[in-house]
Amino acid sequence: MNMIKDRINKIGIPRAISYYNNYPFYFGFFKKLGVDIVLSDKTTSDIINKGSHYVVSDTCLPVKVFVGHVINLLEKGCDTIFVPSIQSTGYKINNCSKVRGLPEIIRNVIDKPFKMIEPTLDKTENIGLRDFCFDTASQLNINDISLVEDAMKEGWRVYDNFIMMAKSGLSYEKALHNAINDKFEIKQIELVKPLSVVIMAHGYNLFDERISLYLIKKLEKMNVKVYTSLNVSVEDARNSINALGEVQYWANELDLTGTAAYYLLNKKVDGIIAMSAFGCGPDSLMAEEIAFHAKKDGMPMLHLNIDEHTGEAGFVTRLEAFIDMLSRKKRKLGGKRNIVKPVEYKSKETEKEAIFTK
Ligand code: SF4
């Protein structure tokens, strides 16, 4: 006799890795399915220390942070946790082995009883977003096809609103807060600042303020306009990678190479800041690529490497020295470069194709 299993009505989402690009979609999707979300707390030193304790020391910081967030959810009493395995986000556009194997890492390092919801996205193998969503629902014992389809639509709606607000110039935090509270607001006025930079970094490093040591806020305090991957359309990021004569291989390459290349090619900023995790192979390759092209073009670039021991003092000193150098260079050039128009949100279809790709 077939037993009908009870549906699971609560899921914990670690505030790490794919959360930073995909949470608006996850939020709309689970809400429509009728599944309550428990989010882990914002990253703290305690979360980082707990995560670091479970994995070997040369694991990259974002994975240590992810493990720390899973522990945080378990401490909150959450016994069902979302740990997707995002293998590839386009044909042969791959994530690194740690992101691909996240469920395996968690299973092997955390010896506590809990249920993992671990859907796979692997476009190289034709396992697309629809499969990913149905797999997620099925692991929650939800098998109502039209409900899952409606949940996907709601995910896109929330995600679209988020991306439109972010592209208009709203901060990541503000755009996310508005999107999940069903508010819509477009930033109308863009103040021209004396200097501007683009940051090339994974969303999970840059928008996690503890990991990035508040990099965006620090630059804004120095009166520097900051551009990130949220200001570049997927199409522009892809075209810019190609225009440099490079080929996209890594899933996060749009956030890193594509974003930096767009501003580099269009001479739209005064400098580039690459922020990458210590020990990350893909990050160091992408930073090297951009450093090569930036040098040819005379565009100053600063490379910040971060790990759990990165101290605030040295970080700020390097940042201040870089901004100071940009200022002097600009004065010498007579204030040219750096007229930036807000980026338009071009086509929802293009962005939809790109979700889970950055
Ligand atoms: S891409 Fe780099 S930083 Fe990100 S999870 Fe993989 S190894 Fe770590």
Coordinates of C-alpha atoms and ligand atoms in Angstrom, one line a residue:
M1 CA 0.0 0.0 0.0
N2 CA 1.3 3.4 -1.0
M3 CA 1.6 5.8 2.0
I4 CA 1.0 9.5 1.3
K5 CA 3.8 11.4 3.1
D6 CA 2.9 14.6 5.0
R7 CA 4.1 17.7 3.3
I8 CA 6.9 19.6 4.9
N9 CA 5.7 23.1 5.7
K10 CA 8.9 24.8 6.9
I11 CA 12.4 25.1 5.3
G12 CA 15.6 26.7 6.5
I13 CA 17.6 28.7 4.0
P14 CA 21.3 29.4 4.8
R15 CA 22.0 33.1 4.2
A16 CA 25.1 32.2 2.0
I17 CA 26.2 31.2 -1.5
S18 CA 23.2 31.0 -3.8
Y19 CA 21.0 33.0 -1.3
Y20 CA 22.7 36.2 -2.5
N21 CA 21.7 35.9 -6.2
N22 CA 18.6 33.8 -5.9
Y23 CA 16.7 34.6 -2.7
P24 CA 14.0 36.7 -4.3
F25 CA 13.1 33.7 -6.4
Y26 CA 13.3 31.3 -3.5
F27 CA 11.1 33.6 -1.4
G28 CA 8.3 33.9 -4.0
F29 CA 8.5 30.2 -4.8
F30 CA 8.3 28.8 -1.2
K31 CA 5.7 31.4 -0.2
K32 CA 3.4 30.4 -3.0
L33 CA 4.0 26.7 -2.1
G34 CA 2.8 27.5 1.4
V35 CA 6.2 26.7 2.9
D36 CA 7.5 29.0 5.7
I37 CA 11.0 30.1 5.4
V38 CA 13.4 30.3 8.3
L39 CA 16.5 32.3 7.4
S40 CA 19.8 31.9 9.2
D41 CA 21.0 35.1 10.9
K42 CA 23.3 37.6 9.1
T43 CA 26.9 36.4 9.1
T44 CA 28.8 37.1 12.3
S45 CA 32.3 36.2 13.5
D46 CA 30.7 33.5 15.5
I47 CA 29.0 32.0 12.4
I48 CA 32.3 32.1 10.6
N49 CA 34.2 30.5 13.5
K50 CA 31.6 27.7 13.8
G51 CA 31.7 27.0 10.1
S52 CA 35.6 27.0 10.0
H53 CA 35.6 24.5 12.9
Y54 CA 33.9 21.9 10.7
V55 CA 36.0 22.0 7.5
V56 CA 39.6 21.7 6.6
S57 CA 41.5 25.0 6.9
D58 CA 42.2 25.5 3.2
T59 CA 38.5 25.5 2.3
C60 CA 37.5 28.9 0.9
L61 CA 35.7 31.4 3.2
P62 CA 32.3 31.3 1.5
V63 CA 32.0 27.5 2.1
K64 CA 33.1 27.9 5.7
V65 CA 30.4 30.6 6.0
F66 CA 27.8 28.3 4.4
V67 CA 28.6 25.6 6.9
G68 CA 28.3 28.1 9.7
H69 CA 24.8 29.2 8.5
V70 CA 23.6 25.5 8.4
I71 CA 24.8 25.2 12.0
N72 CA 23.0 28.4 12.9
L73 CA 19.7 27.0 11.4
L74 CA 20.2 23.8 13.4
E75 CA 20.7 25.8 16.6
K76 CA 17.4 27.6 15.8
G77 CA 15.7 24.2 15.8
C78 CA 15.2 24.0 12.1
D79 CA 15.4 20.4 10.9
T80 CA 14.8 20.8 7.1
I81 CA 17.4 22.8 5.3
F82 CA 17.7 23.9 1.7
V83 CA 21.1 23.0 0.2
P84 CA 20.9 23.1 -3.6
S85 CA 23.5 21.5 -5.9
I86 CA 23.9 24.0 -8.7
Q87 CA 26.2 22.2 -11.0
S88 CA 26.0 24.2 -14.3
T89 CA 23.9 27.1 -15.2
G90 CA 24.2 26.8 -19.0
Y91 CA 25.7 24.3 -21.4
K92 CA 29.2 23.8 -20.0
I93 CA 29.0 26.9 -17.8
N94 CA 30.1 25.4 -14.6
N95 CA 30.2 26.2 -10.9
C96 CA 33.3 25.3 -8.9
S97 CA 33.4 21.8 -7.4
K98 CA 32.6 23.2 -3.9
V99 CA 29.3 24.8 -5.1
R100 CA 28.5 21.7 -7.1
G101 CA 29.1 19.4 -4.2
L102 CA 27.6 21.5 -1.4
P103 CA 25.1 18.8 -0.2
E104 CA 28.0 16.3 -0.1
I105 CA 30.2 18.7 1.9
I106 CA 27.4 19.3 4.4
R107 CA 26.5 15.6 4.7
N108 CA 30.1 14.8 5.4
V109 CA 31.0 17.5 7.8
I110 CA 27.9 17.9 9.9
D111 CA 27.1 14.9 11.9
K112 CA 23.6 15.9 13.2
P113 CA 20.2 14.6 12.2
F114 CA 18.3 16.8 9.8
K115 CA 16.7 16.6 6.4
M116 CA 18.4 18.2 3.5
I117 CA 16.4 19.5 0.5
E118 CA 18.9 19.1 -2.2
P119 CA 17.6 19.7 -5.7
T120 CA 20.1 19.7 -8.7
L121 CA 20.4 22.2 -11.4
D122 CA 22.6 21.0 -14.2
K123 CA 21.9 22.6 -17.6
T124 CA 24.8 20.7 -19.2
E125 CA 22.9 17.6 -18.5
N126 CA 19.5 19.1 -19.4
I127 CA 18.4 19.4 -15.8
G128 CA 16.9 22.9 -15.9
L129 CA 15.1 25.2 -13.6
R130 CA 11.8 23.5 -14.0
D131 CA 13.3 20.2 -12.9
F132 CA 15.0 22.0 -10.1
C133 CA 11.7 23.4 -8.8
F134 CA 9.7 20.2 -9.2
D135 CA 12.5 18.2 -7.5
T136 CA 12.5 20.7 -4.6
A137 CA 8.7 20.4 -4.2
S138 CA 8.7 16.7 -4.4
Q139 CA 11.4 16.5 -1.6
L140 CA 8.9 18.5 0.4
N141 CA 6.2 15.9 -0.4
I142 CA 4.4 18.5 -2.6
N143 CA 3.2 17.0 -5.8
D144 CA 0.5 19.4 -7.1
I145 CA 1.7 20.3 -10.6
S146 CA -0.3 23.5 -11.0
L147 CA 0.7 24.7 -7.5
V148 CA 4.4 24.2 -8.4
E149 CA 3.9 26.1 -11.7
D150 CA 2.2 28.9 -9.9
A151 CA 5.0 29.0 -7.3
M152 CA 7.6 29.3 -10.1
K153 CA 5.7 32.3 -11.6
E154 CA 5.6 33.9 -8.2
G155 CA 9.3 33.4 -7.8
W156 CA 9.9 35.1 -11.1
R157 CA 7.6 38.0 -10.2
V158 CA 9.5 38.7 -7.0
Y159 CA 12.8 38.3 -8.7
D160 CA 11.9 40.6 -11.6
N161 CA 10.9 43.3 -9.1
F162 CA 14.1 42.9 -7.2
I163 CA 16.3 43.1 -10.3
M164 CA 14.5 46.2 -11.7
M165 CA 14.9 48.1 -8.4
A166 CA 18.5 47.1 -8.1
K167 CA 19.3 48.1 -11.7
S168 CA 17.7 51.5 -11.1
G169 CA 20.4 52.1 -8.4
L170 CA 18.8 51.0 -5.2
S171 CA 21.2 49.2 -2.9
Y172 CA 21.1 45.4 -2.7
E173 CA 19.6 45.5 0.8
K174 CA 16.9 48.0 -0.1
A175 CA 15.9 46.3 -3.4
L176 CA 15.7 42.9 -1.6
H177 CA 13.7 44.3 1.3
N178 CA 11.2 46.0 -1.0
A179 CA 10.9 42.9 -3.3
I180 CA 10.0 40.5 -0.5
N181 CA 7.6 43.0 1.1
D182 CA 5.9 43.6 -2.2
K183 CA 7.0 47.2 -2.6
F184 CA 8.3 48.7 -5.8
E185 CA 10.5 51.8 -6.0
I186 CA 12.8 53.1 -8.7
K187 CA 15.7 55.3 -7.9
Q188 CA 15.2 58.5 -9.9
I189 CA 18.2 60.7 -9.2
E190 CA 21.8 59.6 -9.7
L191 CA 24.3 61.9 -8.0
V192 CA 27.5 62.4 -9.8
K193 CA 30.4 61.7 -7.5
P194 CA 34.1 62.7 -8.0
L195 CA 35.2 59.1 -8.4
S196 CA 33.7 55.8 -9.4
V197 CA 34.8 52.2 -9.2
V198 CA 33.4 48.8 -10.3
I199 CA 33.7 45.9 -7.9
M200 CA 34.2 42.4 -9.4
A201 CA 33.1 39.8 -6.8
H202 CA 30.7 37.0 -6.2
G203 CA 27.4 38.2 -4.8
Y204 CA 27.9 36.0 -1.8
N205 CA 31.2 37.8 -1.0
L206 CA 30.2 41.3 -1.8
F207 CA 26.7 41.6 -0.4
D208 CA 27.4 39.7 2.8
E209 CA 28.6 42.8 4.7
R210 CA 30.6 40.8 7.3
I211 CA 32.5 39.0 4.6
S212 CA 33.2 42.1 2.5
L213 CA 33.9 44.1 5.7
Y214 CA 31.3 46.7 4.5
L215 CA 33.3 47.4 1.3
I216 CA 30.5 49.2 -0.5
K217 CA 29.6 51.4 2.5
K218 CA 33.3 52.2 3.1
L219 CA 33.7 53.4 -0.5
E220 CA 30.5 55.4 -0.4
K221 CA 31.8 57.1 2.8
M222 CA 34.8 58.1 0.8
N223 CA 32.5 59.7 -1.7
V224 CA 33.1 57.1 -4.4
K225 CA 30.3 55.8 -6.7
V226 CA 30.2 52.0 -6.7
Y227 CA 29.1 49.8 -9.5
T228 CA 28.5 46.1 -9.1
S229 CA 27.1 43.2 -11.2
L230 CA 23.6 44.4 -10.3
N231 CA 24.2 47.4 -12.5
V232 CA 25.1 45.4 -15.6
S233 CA 22.6 43.4 -17.7
V234 CA 23.4 39.8 -18.4
E235 CA 23.6 40.5 -22.1
D236 CA 26.1 43.3 -21.6
A237 CA 28.2 41.1 -19.3
R238 CA 28.3 38.3 -21.8
N239 CA 29.1 40.6 -24.7
S240 CA 31.8 42.2 -22.7
I241 CA 33.5 38.9 -21.9
N242 CA 33.4 38.0 -25.6
A243 CA 34.7 41.5 -26.6
L244 CA 37.8 40.9 -24.5
G245 CA 38.3 37.7 -26.6
E246 CA 37.5 35.5 -23.6
V247 CA 35.1 32.6 -23.3
Q248 CA 32.7 32.2 -20.4
Y249 CA 33.4 29.0 -18.5
W250 CA 32.5 29.7 -14.9
A251 CA 28.9 30.2 -13.8
N252 CA 29.9 33.3 -11.7
E253 CA 31.9 34.8 -14.5
L254 CA 29.1 37.3 -15.4
D255 CA 29.4 38.8 -11.9
L256 CA 33.2 39.0 -12.1
T257 CA 34.8 39.1 -15.5
G258 CA 31.7 40.3 -17.3
T259 CA 31.0 43.1 -14.9
A260 CA 34.6 44.4 -14.8
A261 CA 34.9 44.0 -18.6
Y262 CA 31.8 46.1 -19.2
Y263 CA 33.1 49.1 -17.3
L264 CA 36.6 48.6 -18.6
L265 CA 35.6 48.5 -22.2
N266 CA 33.3 51.5 -21.9
K267 CA 35.8 53.5 -19.9
K268 CA 33.0 54.2 -17.4
V269 CA 34.9 54.1 -14.1
D270 CA 38.1 55.3 -12.7
G271 CA 39.3 52.0 -11.3
I272 CA 38.5 48.3 -10.7
I273 CA 38.4 46.5 -7.4
A274 CA 38.5 42.7 -7.5
M275 CA 37.5 41.1 -4.2
S276 CA 38.1 37.3 -4.0
A277 CA 38.3 34.6 -1.5
F278 CA 41.7 33.3 -0.6
G279 CA 42.4 30.0 -2.2
C280 CA 39.7 30.3 -4.8
G281 CA 40.9 29.0 -8.2
P282 CA 38.2 30.5 -10.4
D283 CA 38.5 33.9 -8.7
S284 CA 42.2 34.1 -9.2
L285 CA 41.9 33.2 -12.9
M286 CA 39.2 35.8 -13.5
A287 CA 41.1 38.5 -11.6
E288 CA 44.3 37.7 -13.6
E289 CA 42.3 38.0 -16.9
I290 CA 41.0 41.4 -16.0
A291 CA 44.3 42.5 -14.6
F292 CA 45.9 41.7 -17.9
H293 CA 43.3 43.8 -19.9
A294 CA 43.2 46.6 -17.3
K295 CA 47.0 47.0 -17.5
K296 CA 46.9 47.2 -21.3
D297 CA 44.2 49.9 -21.0
G298 CA 45.9 51.8 -18.2
M299 CA 43.0 51.2 -15.8
P300 CA 44.1 51.0 -12.2
M301 CA 43.1 47.8 -10.4
L302 CA 43.2 46.7 -6.7
H303 CA 42.9 43.0 -5.8
L304 CA 41.7 42.3 -2.3
N305 CA 41.9 38.7 -1.1
I306 CA 39.7 37.8 1.9
D307 CA 39.6 35.0 4.4
E308 CA 38.4 34.6 7.9
H309 CA 41.5 36.4 9.3
T310 CA 41.3 39.5 7.1
G311 CA 41.6 42.4 9.5
E312 CA 39.7 45.7 9.1
A313 CA 42.8 47.9 9.5
G314 CA 44.9 46.6 6.7
F315 CA 41.9 46.4 4.5
V316 CA 41.0 50.1 5.0
T317 CA 44.6 51.2 4.5
R318 CA 44.8 49.5 1.1
L319 CA 41.5 50.9 0.1
E320 CA 42.4 54.4 1.1
A321 CA 45.7 54.3 -0.7
F322 CA 44.0 53.1 -3.9
I323 CA 41.3 55.8 -3.8
D324 CA 43.9 58.4 -3.1
M325 CA 45.9 57.2 -6.1
L326 CA 42.7 57.3 -8.3
S327 CA 42.1 60.9 -7.1
R328 CA 45.6 62.0 -8.0
K329 CA 45.4 60.3 -11.4
K330 CA 42.1 61.9 -12.2
R331 CA 43.3 65.4 -11.3
K332 CA 46.2 64.8 -13.7
L333 CA 43.8 63.7 -16.4
G334 CA 41.8 66.9 -15.8
G335 CA 38.8 65.1 -14.5
K336 CA 37.9 63.0 -17.6
R337 CA 36.4 59.5 -17.4
N338 CA 33.5 58.7 -15.2
I339 CA 30.3 59.9 -16.8
V340 CA 27.9 57.1 -16.1
K341 CA 24.3 56.7 -17.1
P342 CA 22.1 54.4 -15.1
V343 CA 21.8 51.0 -16.7
E344 CA 18.5 50.1 -18.2
Y345 CA 16.7 46.9 -17.3
K346 CA 16.5 45.6 -20.9
S347 CA 14.5 42.4 -21.2
K348 CA 12.9 40.3 -18.6
E349 CA 13.4 37.2 -20.7
T350 CA 17.2 37.8 -20.8
E351 CA 17.3 38.1 -17.1
K352 CA 15.1 35.1 -16.6
E353 CA 17.4 33.0 -18.6
A354 CA 20.2 34.2 -16.4
I355 CA 18.8 33.5 -13.0
F356 CA 20.9 30.9 -11.3
T357 CA 23.6 31.8 -13.7
K358 CA 25.4 34.5 -11.8
Ligands
SF4_1 S1 34.0 29.9 -6.6 FE1 35.7 30.1 -5.2 S2 35.0 31.3 -3.5 FE2 33.2 30.4 -4.6 S3 32.8 28.5 -3.5 FE3 34.1 28.0 -5.3 S4 36.2 28.0 -4.5 FE4 34.9 29.1 -3.0

